[in-house]
Amino acid sequence: KAGVTQTPRYLIKTRGQQVTLSCSPISGHRSVSWYQQTPGQGLQFLFEYFSETQRNKGNFPGRFSGRQFSNSRSEMNVSTLELGDSALYLCASSLEGAMETQYFGPGTRLLVL
Amino acid sequence: AQSVAQPEDQVNVAEGNPLTVKCTYSVSGNPYLFWYVQYPNRGLQFLLKYITGDNLVKGSYGFEAEFNKSQTSFHLKKPSALVSDSALYFCAVREGGGSARQLTFGSGTQLTVLP
């Protein structure tokens, strides 16, 4: 099976702009989670989607949003970008169930100037 | 609330020697524990997990981990380190039985295997 894919792999934006990142999960996986990775804060949970519904949300401002489509593909959007949003954004997919493993994509590296 | 601690930012070990990367956790209920590895400019690769059963879990690339409930630890081990094992290692926890599916990660441990 193909792994989790994320596009684009790299992005450069300026403050105040908005950005949309895309994630295609492993075939058959209906749960998609997003994480932000920075040197200072480490890996932090953004949100999780299952069957097109946001099931959990981390402690991030409302500028961070996401959605999931009927084919389980997911997008996350960050509006009014700030310098501190520069990070590696990781998407993970899994089968349903707390015991299931999350499999991660390669990430999208976002640089905000 | 759930949390993970990786007390060592950096671990150095000589090639061929055994390695241990430490992890302790805190959850309200039963823990589901995971180890991931990250190579530079890459996503996280799953190594192994503990859900229930045998306290010694074997995973990919010769890695194993031992679940110790009394010490709330889940240390990652490998009998003989390879230079190619050099990478960033993350321990993660999820509360079993809870509704939340997100993983809580430790801060990561940079493993360097010296030739």
Coordinates of C-alpha atoms in Angstrom, one line a residue:
Chain A
K1 CA 0.0 0.0 0.0
A2 CA 1.1 3.5 -0.6
G3 CA 2.0 5.5 2.5
V4 CA 0.6 8.8 3.7
T5 CA 1.3 11.6 1.2
Q6 CA 1.5 15.3 1.9
T7 CA 1.6 18.2 -0.5
P8 CA 3.4 20.4 -1.0
R9 CA 6.6 19.3 0.7
Y10 CA 7.9 22.8 1.1
L11 CA 6.3 26.2 1.3
I12 CA 7.5 29.8 1.8
K13 CA 4.9 32.4 2.7
T14 CA 5.0 35.9 4.2
R15 CA 3.3 37.1 7.3
G16 CA -0.4 37.7 6.9
Q17 CA -0.9 35.3 4.1
Q18 CA -2.8 32.1 4.4
V19 CA -1.8 28.5 3.5
T20 CA -3.5 25.2 2.7
L21 CA -1.8 21.9 3.2
S22 CA -3.1 18.6 1.9
C23 CA -2.9 15.0 3.2
S24 CA -3.9 11.8 1.5
P25 CA -4.1 8.9 4.0
I26 CA -3.3 5.3 3.5
S27 CA -6.0 3.5 1.6
G28 CA -8.7 2.3 4.0
H29 CA -7.7 4.7 6.8
R30 CA -10.5 7.0 7.9
S31 CA -8.8 8.8 10.8
V32 CA -6.4 11.6 10.0
S33 CA -4.5 13.6 12.5
W34 CA -2.4 16.7 12.1
Y35 CA 0.7 17.6 14.2
Q36 CA 3.0 20.6 14.3
Q37 CA 6.7 20.0 14.9
T38 CA 9.0 22.9 16.0
P39 CA 12.4 22.8 17.7
G40 CA 11.0 24.7 20.7
Q41 CA 7.7 23.1 21.3
G42 CA 8.3 19.6 19.8
L43 CA 5.4 17.7 18.4
Q44 CA 2.0 19.1 19.2
F45 CA -1.4 17.8 18.3
L46 CA -3.5 20.1 16.1
F47 CA -6.7 18.1 15.3
E48 CA -8.1 14.8 14.3
Y49 CA -10.8 14.0 11.7
F50 CA -12.8 10.9 11.3
S51 CA -15.5 10.4 8.7
E52 CA -15.5 14.1 7.8
T53 CA -16.0 15.2 11.4
Q54 CA -13.4 16.9 13.7
R55 CA -13.2 14.6 16.6
N56 CA -10.5 16.3 18.7
K57 CA -8.7 19.6 18.7
G58 CA -5.5 20.7 20.3
N59 CA -4.7 23.9 21.9
F60 CA -4.1 26.1 18.9
P61 CA -5.8 29.4 17.9
G62 CA -8.7 29.5 15.6
R63 CA -6.4 30.5 12.7
F64 CA -5.7 26.8 12.4
S65 CA -8.5 24.9 10.8
G66 CA -9.0 21.7 8.9
R67 CA -11.4 19.5 7.1
Q68 CA -11.8 16.0 5.8
F69 CA -13.4 14.9 2.6
S70 CA -15.6 11.9 1.9
N71 CA -12.5 10.1 0.4
S72 CA -10.7 10.7 3.8
R73 CA -8.3 13.1 2.3
S74 CA -7.7 16.0 4.6
E75 CA -6.6 19.6 4.4
M76 CA -5.5 22.0 7.0
N77 CA -5.5 25.8 6.6
V78 CA -3.6 28.5 8.5
S79 CA -4.8 32.0 8.0
T80 CA -3.0 35.2 8.8
L81 CA 0.3 33.5 9.1
E82 CA 2.7 34.5 11.8
L83 CA 6.5 34.0 12.0
G84 CA 5.9 31.4 14.8
D85 CA 3.9 29.3 12.4
S86 CA 7.1 28.2 10.7
A87 CA 7.2 24.5 11.3
L88 CA 7.0 21.0 10.0
Y89 CA 3.4 20.0 9.7
L90 CA 2.8 16.3 9.9
C91 CA -0.2 14.3 8.9
A92 CA -0.9 10.8 10.2
S93 CA -3.6 8.3 9.3
S94 CA -4.8 5.2 11.1
L95 CA -7.6 2.7 11.2
E96 CA -10.4 3.4 13.7
G97 CA -9.6 2.3 17.3
A98 CA -7.4 3.6 20.1
M99 CA -5.1 0.6 19.7
E100 CA -4.3 1.4 16.1
T101 CA -1.0 2.8 15.0
Q102 CA -0.8 6.2 13.4
Y103 CA 1.3 6.3 10.2
F104 CA 2.9 9.5 9.4
G105 CA 3.6 11.3 6.1
P106 CA 6.8 13.0 5.2
G107 CA 5.5 16.4 6.3
T108 CA 5.2 19.9 4.8
R109 CA 7.9 22.3 5.8
L110 CA 6.4 25.8 6.1
L111 CA 8.6 28.8 6.4
V112 CA 7.0 32.1 7.2
L113 CA 9.0 35.3 6.4
Chain B
A1 CA -4.0 14.5 31.2
Q2 CA -1.3 12.3 29.6
S3 CA 2.4 13.1 29.4
V4 CA 5.7 11.6 28.3
A5 CA 9.2 12.3 29.5
Q6 CA 12.4 11.5 27.6
P7 CA 15.0 12.5 30.1
E8 CA 18.0 12.4 27.7
D9 CA 18.2 14.9 24.9
Q10 CA 21.2 13.1 23.5
V11 CA 22.5 9.5 23.7
N12 CA 25.8 8.4 22.3
V13 CA 26.8 4.8 21.9
A14 CA 29.6 3.0 20.0
E15 CA 28.6 0.8 17.1
G16 CA 28.1 -2.8 18.2
N17 CA 27.2 -1.8 21.8
P18 CA 23.7 -2.1 23.2
L19 CA 21.6 1.0 23.3
T20 CA 18.8 2.2 25.5
V21 CA 16.6 5.3 25.0
K22 CA 14.5 6.1 28.1
C23 CA 10.9 7.0 28.3
T24 CA 8.5 7.5 31.2
Y25 CA 4.8 8.2 30.9
S26 CA 1.8 9.4 32.8
V27 CA -1.8 8.6 32.0
S28 CA -5.0 8.2 34.0
G29 CA -5.9 4.8 32.6
N30 CA -4.2 2.1 30.8
P31 CA -1.4 3.3 28.5
Y32 CA -0.9 2.6 24.9
L33 CA 2.7 3.3 24.2
F34 CA 4.5 3.9 20.9
W35 CA 8.1 4.5 19.6
Y36 CA 8.8 6.4 16.4
V37 CA 12.0 7.3 14.7
Q38 CA 12.7 10.4 12.6
Y39 CA 15.5 10.8 10.1
P40 CA 16.5 14.3 9.0
N41 CA 13.8 16.1 6.9
R42 CA 11.5 13.1 7.1
G43 CA 8.3 12.2 8.8
L44 CA 8.0 9.8 11.7
Q45 CA 8.5 6.1 11.2
F46 CA 6.7 3.6 13.5
L47 CA 9.0 1.2 15.3
L48 CA 6.8 -0.6 17.8
K49 CA 3.9 -0.4 20.3
Y50 CA 2.7 -1.8 23.5
I51 CA -1.0 -2.3 23.9
T52 CA -1.4 -5.2 26.3
G53 CA 0.1 -8.6 27.0
D54 CA 3.8 -9.5 27.1
N55 CA 5.9 -6.6 28.6
L56 CA 8.7 -7.1 26.1
V57 CA 7.7 -5.8 22.7
K58 CA 9.7 -6.5 19.5
G59 CA 9.6 -4.1 16.6
S60 CA 11.3 -3.1 13.4
Y61 CA 15.0 -3.1 12.7
G62 CA 15.9 -5.2 15.7
F63 CA 14.5 -2.7 18.3
E64 CA 12.5 -3.8 21.3
A65 CA 11.0 -2.1 24.3
E66 CA 10.1 -3.1 27.8
F67 CA 6.9 -2.0 29.4
N68 CA 7.2 -1.6 33.2
K69 CA 4.0 -0.6 34.8
S70 CA 5.3 -0.1 38.3
Q71 CA 8.0 2.4 37.0
T72 CA 5.7 3.8 34.3
S73 CA 8.5 3.3 31.8
F74 CA 8.8 2.1 28.3
H75 CA 12.5 2.1 27.4
L76 CA 13.6 1.4 23.8
K77 CA 16.5 -1.0 23.4
K78 CA 18.6 -2.7 20.8
P79 CA 21.3 -5.3 21.5
S80 CA 23.8 -4.1 19.0
A81 CA 23.7 -0.5 17.6
L82 CA 24.4 0.4 14.0
V83 CA 25.6 3.7 12.6
S84 CA 22.4 3.8 10.6
D85 CA 20.4 3.8 13.8
S86 CA 21.5 7.4 14.4
A87 CA 18.3 9.5 14.3
L88 CA 15.8 11.2 16.5
Y89 CA 13.6 8.9 18.6
F90 CA 10.2 9.8 20.0
C91 CA 8.2 8.0 22.6
A92 CA 4.4 8.6 22.6
V93 CA 1.4 7.7 24.7
R94 CA -2.3 7.5 24.3
E95 CA -4.8 6.6 27.0
G96 CA -6.4 3.3 26.3
G97 CA -10.2 3.4 26.7
G98 CA -10.3 7.1 26.3
S99 CA -12.1 8.9 23.5
A100 CA -9.1 10.8 22.4
R101 CA -7.0 9.4 19.6
Q102 CA -4.2 11.9 19.6
L103 CA -0.7 10.9 20.6
T104 CA 1.2 12.8 23.2
F105 CA 4.9 12.8 22.4
G106 CA 8.0 13.2 24.4
S107 CA 10.6 15.8 23.5
G108 CA 12.7 13.4 21.6
T109 CA 16.1 11.8 22.1
Q110 CA 18.9 12.3 19.5
L111 CA 20.7 9.0 19.2
T112 CA 24.2 9.0 17.7
V113 CA 26.0 5.8 17.0
L114 CA 29.7 6.3 16.7
P115 CA 31.7 4.1 14.3

